[in-house]
mmCIF file with all atom_site columns, C-alpha atoms in Angstrom:
data_model
loop_
_atom_site.group_PDB
_atom_site.id
_atom_site.type_symbol
_atom_site.label_atom_id
_atom_site.label_alt_id
_atom_site.label_comp_id
_atom_site.label_asym_id
_atom_site.label_entity_id
_atom_site.label_seq_id
_atom_site.pdbx_PDB_ins_code
_atom_site.Cartn_x
_atom_site.Cartn_y
_atom_site.Cartn_z
_atom_site.occupancy
_atom_site.B_iso_or_equiv
_atom_site.pdbx_formal_charge
_atom_site.auth_seq_id
_atom_site.auth_comp_id
_atom_site.auth_asym_id
_atom_site.auth_atom_id
_atom_site.pdbx_PDB_model_num
ATOM 1   C CA . MET J 1 1   ? -0.034  -0.066 0.065   1.00 0.00 ? 1   MET J CA 1
ATOM 2   C CA . ASN J 1 2   ? 1.464   3.336  -1.046  1.00 0.00 ? 2   ASN J CA 1
ATOM 3   C CA . ALA J 1 3   ? -0.870  5.478  1.034   1.00 0.00 ? 3   ALA J CA 1
ATOM 4   C CA . VAL J 1 4   ? 0.648   8.576  2.619   1.00 0.00 ? 4   VAL J CA 1
ATOM 5   C CA . GLU J 1 5   ? -1.015  10.209 5.689   1.00 0.00 ? 5   GLU J CA 1
ATOM 6   C CA . ILE J 1 6   ? -0.504  13.810 6.333   1.00 0.00 ? 6   ILE J CA 1
ATOM 7   C CA . ARG J 1 7   ? -1.470  15.417 9.556   1.00 0.00 ? 7   ARG J CA 1
ATOM 8   C CA . PRO J 1 8   ? -1.337  19.105 10.622  1.00 0.00 ? 8   PRO J CA 1
ATOM 9   C CA . GLY J 1 9   ? 1.395   20.208 12.998  1.00 0.00 ? 9   GLY J CA 1
ATOM 10  C CA . MET J 1 10  ? 0.168   21.036 16.539  1.00 0.00 ? 10  MET J CA 1
ATOM 11  C CA . PRO J 1 11  ? 0.263   24.813 16.905  1.00 0.00 ? 11  PRO J CA 1
ATOM 12  C CA . ASP J 1 12  ? 0.579   26.743 20.055  1.00 0.00 ? 12  ASP J CA 1
ATOM 13  C CA . MET J 1 13  ? -2.930  26.057 21.519  1.00 0.00 ? 13  MET J CA 1
ATOM 14  C CA . SER J 1 14  ? -3.019  29.367 23.447  1.00 0.00 ? 14  SER J CA 1
ATOM 15  C CA . TYR J 1 15  ? -4.204  30.824 20.149  1.00 0.00 ? 15  TYR J CA 1
ATOM 16  C CA . PHE J 1 16  ? -7.593  29.130 20.736  1.00 0.00 ? 16  PHE J CA 1
ATOM 17  C CA . LYS J 1 17  ? -8.295  30.659 24.094  1.00 0.00 ? 17  LYS J CA 1
ATOM 18  C CA . GLY J 1 18  ? -11.993 31.531 24.445  1.00 0.00 ? 18  GLY J CA 1
ATOM 19  C CA . THR J 1 19  ? -13.056 29.131 21.750  1.00 0.00 ? 19  THR J CA 1
ATOM 20  C CA . PRO J 1 20  ? -14.117 25.510 21.946  1.00 0.00 ? 20  PRO J CA 1
ATOM 21  C CA . ASP J 1 21  ? -11.234 23.119 22.491  1.00 0.00 ? 21  ASP J CA 1
ATOM 22  C CA . ARG J 1 22  ? -9.701  22.513 19.044  1.00 0.00 ? 22  ARG J CA 1
ATOM 23  C CA . GLU J 1 23  ? -7.113  19.989 20.066  1.00 0.00 ? 23  GLU J CA 1
ATOM 24  C CA . PRO J 1 24  ? -9.285  16.951 19.508  1.00 0.00 ? 24  PRO J CA 1
ATOM 25  C CA . ALA J 1 25  ? -10.255 18.188 16.053  1.00 0.00 ? 25  ALA J CA 1
ATOM 26  C CA . LEU J 1 26  ? -6.690  18.859 15.072  1.00 0.00 ? 26  LEU J CA 1
ATOM 27  C CA . ARG J 1 27  ? -5.609  15.468 16.339  1.00 0.00 ? 27  ARG J CA 1
ATOM 28  C CA . ARG J 1 28  ? -8.152  13.587 14.147  1.00 0.00 ? 28  ARG J CA 1
ATOM 29  C CA . CYS J 1 29  ? -7.571  15.786 11.082  1.00 0.00 ? 29  CYS J CA 1
ATOM 30  C CA . ARG J 1 30  ? -5.641  14.037 8.324   1.00 0.00 ? 30  ARG J CA 1
ATOM 31  C CA . LEU J 1 31  ? -5.248  13.777 4.538   1.00 0.00 ? 31  LEU J CA 1
ATOM 32  C CA . VAL J 1 32  ? -4.543  10.237 3.253   1.00 0.00 ? 32  VAL J CA 1
ATOM 33  C CA . VAL J 1 33  ? -3.418  10.033 -0.298  1.00 0.00 ? 33  VAL J CA 1
ATOM 34  C CA . ASP J 1 34  ? -3.186  6.676  -2.020  1.00 0.00 ? 34  ASP J CA 1
ATOM 35  C CA . ARG J 1 35  ? -1.662  7.372  -5.490  1.00 0.00 ? 35  ARG J CA 1
ATOM 36  C CA . SER J 1 36  ? -1.801  3.746  -6.587  1.00 0.00 ? 36  SER J CA 1
ATOM 37  C CA . ALA J 1 37  ? -5.534  3.503  -5.993  1.00 0.00 ? 37  ALA J CA 1
ATOM 38  C CA . GLY J 1 38  ? -6.050  7.143  -7.216  1.00 0.00 ? 38  GLY J CA 1
ATOM 39  C CA . THR J 1 39  ? -7.937  8.122  -4.086  1.00 0.00 ? 39  THR J CA 1
ATOM 40  C CA . ALA J 1 40  ? -7.711  10.590 -1.206  1.00 0.00 ? 40  ALA J CA 1
ATOM 41  C CA . THR J 1 41  ? -9.496  10.924 2.085   1.00 0.00 ? 41  THR J CA 1
ATOM 42  C CA . TRP J 1 42  ? -9.806  14.124 4.026   1.00 0.00 ? 42  TRP J CA 1
ATOM 43  C CA . VAL J 1 43  ? -10.896 14.167 7.616   1.00 0.00 ? 43  VAL J CA 1
ATOM 44  C CA . GLY J 1 44  ? -11.513 17.849 8.421   1.00 0.00 ? 44  GLY J CA 1
ATOM 45  C CA . ASP J 1 45  ? -10.255 19.800 11.478  1.00 0.00 ? 45  ASP J CA 1
ATOM 46  C CA . GLY J 1 46  ? -13.711 21.325 12.239  1.00 0.00 ? 46  GLY J CA 1
ATOM 47  C CA . LEU J 1 47  ? -15.551 20.848 15.519  1.00 0.00 ? 47  LEU J CA 1
ATOM 48  C CA . ARG J 1 48  ? -17.623 18.055 13.936  1.00 0.00 ? 48  ARG J CA 1
ATOM 49  C CA . GLU J 1 49  ? -15.729 15.206 12.098  1.00 0.00 ? 49  GLU J CA 1
ATOM 50  C CA . ARG J 1 50  ? -16.281 15.589 8.505   1.00 0.00 ? 50  ARG J CA 1
ATOM 51  C CA . ARG J 1 51  ? -14.904 12.901 6.120   1.00 0.00 ? 51  ARG J CA 1
ATOM 52  C CA . VAL J 1 52  ? -14.613 13.506 2.366   1.00 0.00 ? 52  VAL J CA 1
ATOM 53  C CA . ASP J 1 53  ? -13.591 10.677 -0.010  1.00 0.00 ? 53  ASP J CA 1
ATOM 54  C CA . LEU J 1 54  ? -11.986 12.020 -3.215  1.00 0.00 ? 54  LEU J CA 1
ATOM 55  C CA . THR J 1 55  ? -10.607 10.633 -6.432  1.00 0.00 ? 55  THR J CA 1
ATOM 56  C CA . LEU J 1 56  ? -7.280  11.968 -7.777  1.00 0.00 ? 56  LEU J CA 1
ATOM 57  C CA . GLY J 1 57  ? -7.255  13.486 -11.285 1.00 0.00 ? 57  GLY J CA 1
ATOM 58  C CA . GLU J 1 58  ? -7.590  16.446 -13.475 1.00 0.00 ? 58  GLU J CA 1
ATOM 59  C CA . GLY J 1 59  ? -11.428 16.312 -14.045 1.00 0.00 ? 59  GLY J CA 1
ATOM 60  C CA . PRO J 1 60  ? -14.030 18.377 -12.381 1.00 0.00 ? 60  PRO J CA 1
ATOM 61  C CA . GLY J 1 61  ? -14.617 17.101 -8.845  1.00 0.00 ? 61  GLY J CA 1
ATOM 62  C CA . GLN J 1 62  ? -11.318 15.236 -8.737  1.00 0.00 ? 62  GLN J CA 1
ATOM 63  C CA . LEU J 1 63  ? -8.507  16.354 -6.315  1.00 0.00 ? 63  LEU J CA 1
ATOM 64  C CA . ALA J 1 64  ? -5.841  17.905 -8.485  1.00 0.00 ? 64  ALA J CA 1
ATOM 65  C CA . GLU J 1 65  ? -3.845  19.989 -6.025  1.00 0.00 ? 65  GLU J CA 1
ATOM 66  C CA . LEU J 1 66  ? -3.432  21.488 -2.561  1.00 0.00 ? 66  LEU J CA 1
ATOM 67  C CA . VAL J 1 67  ? -3.540  25.357 -2.277  1.00 0.00 ? 67  VAL J CA 1
ATOM 68  C CA . ARG J 1 68  ? -2.486  27.275 0.753   1.00 0.00 ? 68  ARG J CA 1
ATOM 69  C CA . VAL J 1 69  ? -4.297  30.518 0.755   1.00 0.00 ? 69  VAL J CA 1
ATOM 70  C CA . VAL J 1 70  ? -3.436  33.640 2.737   1.00 0.00 ? 70  VAL J CA 1
ATOM 71  C CA . TYR J 1 71  ? -5.810  36.688 2.972   1.00 0.00 ? 71  TYR J CA 1
ATOM 72  C CA . PRO J 1 72  ? -6.651  39.351 5.398   1.00 0.00 ? 72  PRO J CA 1
ATOM 73  C CA . TRP J 1 73  ? -8.515  37.925 8.446   1.00 0.00 ? 73  TRP J CA 1
ATOM 74  C CA . PHE J 1 74  ? -10.942 40.768 8.815   1.00 0.00 ? 74  PHE J CA 1
ATOM 75  C CA . PHE J 1 75  ? -11.124 44.168 7.110   1.00 0.00 ? 75  PHE J CA 1
ATOM 76  C CA . LEU J 1 76  ? -10.365 46.165 10.380  1.00 0.00 ? 76  LEU J CA 1
ATOM 77  C CA . SER J 1 77  ? -7.311  44.067 11.134  1.00 0.00 ? 77  SER J CA 1
ATOM 78  C CA . ASP J 1 78  ? -3.896  43.868 9.508   1.00 0.00 ? 78  ASP J CA 1
ATOM 79  C CA . GLU J 1 79  ? -3.514  40.201 10.612  1.00 0.00 ? 79  GLU J CA 1
ATOM 80  C CA . LEU J 1 80  ? -3.448  37.696 7.863   1.00 0.00 ? 80  LEU J CA 1
ATOM 81  C CA . ALA J 1 81  ? -5.306  34.337 7.894   1.00 0.00 ? 81  ALA J CA 1
ATOM 82  C CA . GLY J 1 82  ? -4.475  31.063 6.220   1.00 0.00 ? 82  GLY J CA 1
ATOM 83  C CA . ARG J 1 83  ? -6.398  27.974 5.054   1.00 0.00 ? 83  ARG J CA 1
ATOM 84  C CA . LEU J 1 84  ? -5.677  24.877 3.230   1.00 0.00 ? 84  LEU J CA 1
ATOM 85  C CA . LEU J 1 85  ? -7.792  24.082 0.286   1.00 0.00 ? 85  LEU J CA 1
ATOM 86  C CA . LEU J 1 86  ? -8.206  20.781 -1.593  1.00 0.00 ? 86  LEU J CA 1
ATOM 87  C CA . VAL J 1 87  ? -9.148  21.835 -5.126  1.00 0.00 ? 87  VAL J CA 1
ATOM 88  C CA . ASP J 1 88  ? -10.024 20.337 -8.475  1.00 0.00 ? 88  ASP J CA 1
ATOM 89  C CA . SER J 1 89  ? -8.359  21.441 -11.763 1.00 0.00 ? 89  SER J CA 1
ATOM 90  C CA . GLY J 1 90  ? -10.967 24.169 -12.180 1.00 0.00 ? 90  GLY J CA 1
ATOM 91  C CA . GLY J 1 91  ? -10.066 25.641 -8.740  1.00 0.00 ? 91  GLY J CA 1
ATOM 92  C CA . ARG J 1 92  ? -13.302 24.631 -7.035  1.00 0.00 ? 92  ARG J CA 1
ATOM 93  C CA . VAL J 1 93  ? -12.982 23.741 -3.430  1.00 0.00 ? 93  VAL J CA 1
ATOM 94  C CA . LEU J 1 94  ? -13.636 20.073 -2.572  1.00 0.00 ? 94  LEU J CA 1
ATOM 95  C CA . ALA J 1 95  ? -12.602 20.462 1.108   1.00 0.00 ? 95  ALA J CA 1
ATOM 96  C CA . ARG J 1 96  ? -10.955 22.986 3.300   1.00 0.00 ? 96  ARG J CA 1
ATOM 97  C CA . SER J 1 97  ? -9.251  23.336 6.620   1.00 0.00 ? 97  SER J CA 1
ATOM 98  C CA . MET J 1 98  ? -10.250 25.759 9.353   1.00 0.00 ? 98  MET J CA 1
ATOM 99  C CA . ARG J 1 99  ? -9.212  29.331 9.093   1.00 0.00 ? 99  ARG J CA 1
ATOM 100 C CA . ALA J 1 100 ? -6.339  30.253 11.378  1.00 0.00 ? 100 ALA J CA 1
ATOM 101 C CA . SER J 1 101 ? -4.033  33.235 11.753  1.00 0.00 ? 101 SER J CA 1
ATOM 102 C CA . GLN J 1 102 ? -1.044  32.923 9.419   1.00 0.00 ? 102 GLN J CA 1
ATOM 103 C CA . ARG J 1 103 ? 1.359   32.364 12.190  1.00 0.00 ? 103 ARG J CA 1
ATOM 104 C CA . ILE J 1 104 ? -0.630  29.284 13.346  1.00 0.00 ? 104 ILE J CA 1
ATOM 105 C CA . PHE J 1 105 ? -1.497  28.251 9.793   1.00 0.00 ? 105 PHE J CA 1
ATOM 106 C CA . GLU J 1 106 ? 2.381   28.086 9.031   1.00 0.00 ? 106 GLU J CA 1
ATOM 107 C CA . GLN J 1 107 ? 2.736   25.725 12.092  1.00 0.00 ? 107 GLN J CA 1
ATOM 108 C CA . MET J 1 108 ? -0.111  23.512 11.037  1.00 0.00 ? 108 MET J CA 1
ATOM 109 C CA . TRP J 1 109 ? 0.502   23.124 7.231   1.00 0.00 ? 109 TRP J CA 1
ATOM 110 C CA . PRO J 1 110 ? 4.132   23.859 6.293   1.00 0.00 ? 110 PRO J CA 1
ATOM 111 C CA . PHE J 1 111 ? 5.142   23.132 2.658   1.00 0.00 ? 111 PHE J CA 1
ATOM 112 C CA . ASP J 1 112 ? 7.397   20.219 3.551   1.00 0.00 ? 112 ASP J CA 1
ATOM 113 C CA . VAL J 1 113 ? 4.523   18.348 5.215   1.00 0.00 ? 113 VAL J CA 1
ATOM 114 C CA . LEU J 1 114 ? 2.255   18.949 2.220   1.00 0.00 ? 114 LEU J CA 1
ATOM 115 C CA . ASP J 1 115 ? 4.881   17.990 -0.282  1.00 0.00 ? 115 ASP J CA 1
ATOM 116 C CA . ALA J 1 116 ? 4.811   14.488 1.089   1.00 0.00 ? 116 ALA J CA 1
ATOM 117 C CA . SER J 1 117 ? 1.364   13.958 -0.406  1.00 0.00 ? 117 SER J CA 1
ATOM 118 C CA . GLY J 1 118 ? 2.827   13.898 -3.881  1.00 0.00 ? 118 GLY J CA 1
ATOM 119 C CA . LEU J 1 119 ? 0.240   16.369 -5.133  1.00 0.00 ? 119 LEU J CA 1
ATOM 120 C CA . PRO J 1 120 ? 1.136   19.790 -6.444  1.00 0.00 ? 120 PRO J CA 1
ATOM 121 C CA . VAL J 1 121 ? 1.209   22.294 -3.663  1.00 0.00 ? 121 VAL J CA 1
ATOM 122 C CA . ARG J 1 122 ? 1.035   26.096 -4.268  1.00 0.00 ? 122 ARG J CA 1
ATOM 123 C CA . GLU J 1 123 ? 0.442   29.192 -2.206  1.00 0.00 ? 123 GLU J CA 1
ATOM 124 C CA . GLU J 1 124 ? -1.828  31.981 -3.222  1.00 0.00 ? 124 GLU J CA 1
ATOM 125 C CA . ARG J 1 125 ? -2.338  35.458 -1.579  1.00 0.00 ? 125 ARG J CA 1
ATOM 126 C CA . PHE J 1 126 ? -5.549  37.493 -1.885  1.00 0.00 ? 126 PHE J CA 1
ATOM 127 C CA . ALA J 1 127 ? -6.362  41.187 -0.999  1.00 0.00 ? 127 ALA J CA 1
ATOM 128 C CA . ASN J 1 128 ? -9.578  40.061 0.685   1.00 0.00 ? 128 ASN J CA 1
ATOM 129 C CA . SER J 1 129 ? -11.936 37.191 1.067   1.00 0.00 ? 129 SER J CA 1
ATOM 130 C CA . ARG J 1 130 ? -14.143 38.202 -1.830  1.00 0.00 ? 130 ARG J CA 1
ATOM 131 C CA . ARG J 1 131 ? -11.285 37.659 -4.198  1.00 0.00 ? 131 ARG J CA 1
ATOM 132 C CA . LEU J 1 132 ? -10.531 34.355 -2.563  1.00 0.00 ? 132 LEU J CA 1
ATOM 133 C CA . GLN J 1 133 ? -14.159 33.363 -3.014  1.00 0.00 ? 133 GLN J CA 1
ATOM 134 C CA . GLN J 1 134 ? -14.020 34.395 -6.674  1.00 0.00 ? 134 GLN J CA 1
ATOM 135 C CA . ALA J 1 135 ? -10.922 32.310 -7.366  1.00 0.00 ? 135 ALA J CA 1
ATOM 136 C CA . HIS J 1 136 ? -12.032 29.303 -5.365  1.00 0.00 ? 136 HIS J CA 1
ATOM 137 C CA . ARG J 1 137 ? -15.754 28.963 -4.846  1.00 0.00 ? 137 ARG J CA 1
ATOM 138 C CA . GLY J 1 138 ? -16.420 27.696 -1.390  1.00 0.00 ? 138 GLY J CA 1
ATOM 139 C CA . ALA J 1 139 ? -13.184 28.861 0.126   1.00 0.00 ? 139 ALA J CA 1
ATOM 140 C CA . ALA J 1 140 ? -14.621 31.785 2.064   1.00 0.00 ? 140 ALA J CA 1
ATOM 141 C CA . PRO J 1 141 ? -18.323 31.386 2.744   1.00 0.00 ? 141 PRO J CA 1
ATOM 142 C CA . ASP J 1 142 ? -18.362 34.381 5.065   1.00 0.00 ? 142 ASP J CA 1
ATOM 143 C CA . TRP J 1 143 ? -16.867 36.772 2.456   1.00 0.00 ? 143 TRP J CA 1
ATOM 144 C CA . PRO J 1 144 ? -19.625 39.413 2.445   1.00 0.00 ? 144 PRO J CA 1
ATOM 145 C CA . ILE J 1 145 ? -18.816 40.211 6.058   1.00 0.00 ? 145 ILE J CA 1
ATOM 146 C CA . THR J 1 146 ? -15.067 39.884 5.959   1.00 0.00 ? 146 THR J CA 1
ATOM 147 C CA . ALA J 1 147 ? -14.383 41.317 2.410   1.00 0.00 ? 147 ALA J CA 1
ATOM 148 C CA . GLY J 1 148 ? -14.266 44.947 3.548   1.00 0.00 ? 148 GLY J CA 1
ATOM 149 C CA . ARG J 1 149 ? -16.209 47.809 5.047   1.00 0.00 ? 149 ARG J CA 1
ATOM 150 C CA . GLY J 1 150 ? -18.451 48.239 1.950   1.00 0.00 ? 150 GLY J CA 1
ATOM 151 C CA . TRP J 1 151 ? -19.465 44.608 1.725   1.00 0.00 ? 151 TRP J CA 1
ATOM 152 C CA . MET J 1 152 ? -20.120 44.358 5.441   1.00 0.00 ? 152 MET J CA 1
ATOM 153 C CA . LEU J 1 153 ? -22.392 47.484 5.336   1.00 0.00 ? 153 LEU J CA 1
ATOM 154 C CA . LEU J 1 154 ? -24.223 46.185 2.312   1.00 0.00 ? 154 LEU J CA 1
ATOM 155 C CA . THR J 1 155 ? -24.719 42.844 3.880   1.00 0.00 ? 155 THR J CA 1
ATOM 156 C CA . SER J 1 156 ? -25.886 44.357 7.262   1.00 0.00 ? 156 SER J CA 1
ATOM 157 C CA . MET J 1 157 ? -28.201 46.873 5.489   1.00 0.00 ? 157 MET J CA 1
ATOM 158 C CA . SER J 1 158 ? -29.764 44.030 3.357   1.00 0.00 ? 158 SER J CA 1
ATOM 159 C CA . GLY J 1 159 ? -30.339 41.925 6.484   1.00 0.00 ? 159 GLY J CA 1
ATOM 160 C CA . ALA J 1 160 ? -32.007 44.999 8.152   1.00 0.00 ? 160 ALA J CA 1
ATOM 161 C CA . VAL J 1 161 ? -34.295 45.684 5.147   1.00 0.00 ? 161 VAL J CA 1
ATOM 162 C CA . LEU J 1 162 ? -35.210 42.019 4.994   1.00 0.00 ? 162 LEU J CA 1
ATOM 163 C CA . VAL J 1 163 ? -36.219 41.983 8.671   1.00 0.00 ? 163 VAL J CA 1
ATOM 164 C CA . VAL J 1 164 ? -38.279 45.159 8.368   1.00 0.00 ? 164 VAL J CA 1
ATOM 165 C CA . GLY J 1 165 ? -39.948 43.891 5.283   1.00 0.00 ? 165 GLY J CA 1
ATOM 166 C CA . LEU J 1 166 ? -40.802 40.513 6.889   1.00 0.00 ? 166 LEU J CA 1
ATOM 167 C CA . PHE J 1 167 ? -42.242 42.373 9.895   1.00 0.00 ? 167 PHE J CA 1
ATOM 168 C CA . ALA J 1 168 ? -44.329 44.693 7.640   1.00 0.00 ? 168 ALA J CA 1
ATOM 169 C CA . LEU J 1 169 ? -45.614 41.597 5.691   1.00 0.00 ? 169 LEU J CA 1
ATOM 170 C CA . PHE J 1 170 ? -46.502 39.988 9.012   1.00 0.00 ? 170 PHE J CA 1
ATOM 171 C CA . VAL J 1 171 ? -48.425 43.014 10.065  1.00 0.00 ? 171 VAL J CA 1
ATOM 172 C CA . VAL J 1 172 ? -50.346 43.213 6.812   1.00 0.00 ? 172 VAL J CA 1
ATOM 173 C CA . LEU J 1 173 ? -51.224 39.593 6.692   1.00 0.00 ? 173 LEU J CA 1
ATOM 174 C CA . THR J 1 174 ? -52.327 39.286 10.294  1.00 0.00 ? 174 THR J CA 1
ATOM 175 C CA . GLY J 1 175 ? -53.937 42.695 10.652  1.00 0.00 ? 175 GLY J CA 1
ATOM 176 C CA . TRP J 1 176 ? -52.125 43.228 13.772  1.00 0.00 ? 176 TRP J CA 1
ATOM 177 C CA . SER J 1 177 ? -51.900 46.784 15.072  1.00 0.00 ? 177 SER J CA 1
ATOM 178 C CA . ALA J 1 178 ? -49.788 48.072 17.929  1.00 0.00 ? 178 ALA J CA 1
#
């Protein structure tokens, strides 16, 4: 069996203060690549165990490469975040790691660890999470809030208008008066 198992390095856990304990999730996280069978298995580092079975190849939906992405954590901060993406040849995200500060990300997923998979590994840097989402659909699901002040305001205002509209609809349909 030619399977290679890759696990993230254990970062300084003081980073995760005030959040649920991430150590069990990081300990079960792994990428197993079996080049002879043409398969890969990703067990994510999220709070809930998520297993994704993938085939290796260049087609849509097949794992083609590993991409280390670095982008601003939040528009009000200068801190950068990193995330490991498992993508197909079109750049679509098949699976992703949790987002972590760049310092922690470098400890978890260094190039030498990822190179052992035998898959192409590259790093991409983005100006904001919106550009990341455009390049790799599914990489940054929270992009409207983290992409910048304008996108956050637009998202917040849209949500407020939706709530007011639903309340007005409720009042009209029920005939309720205050």
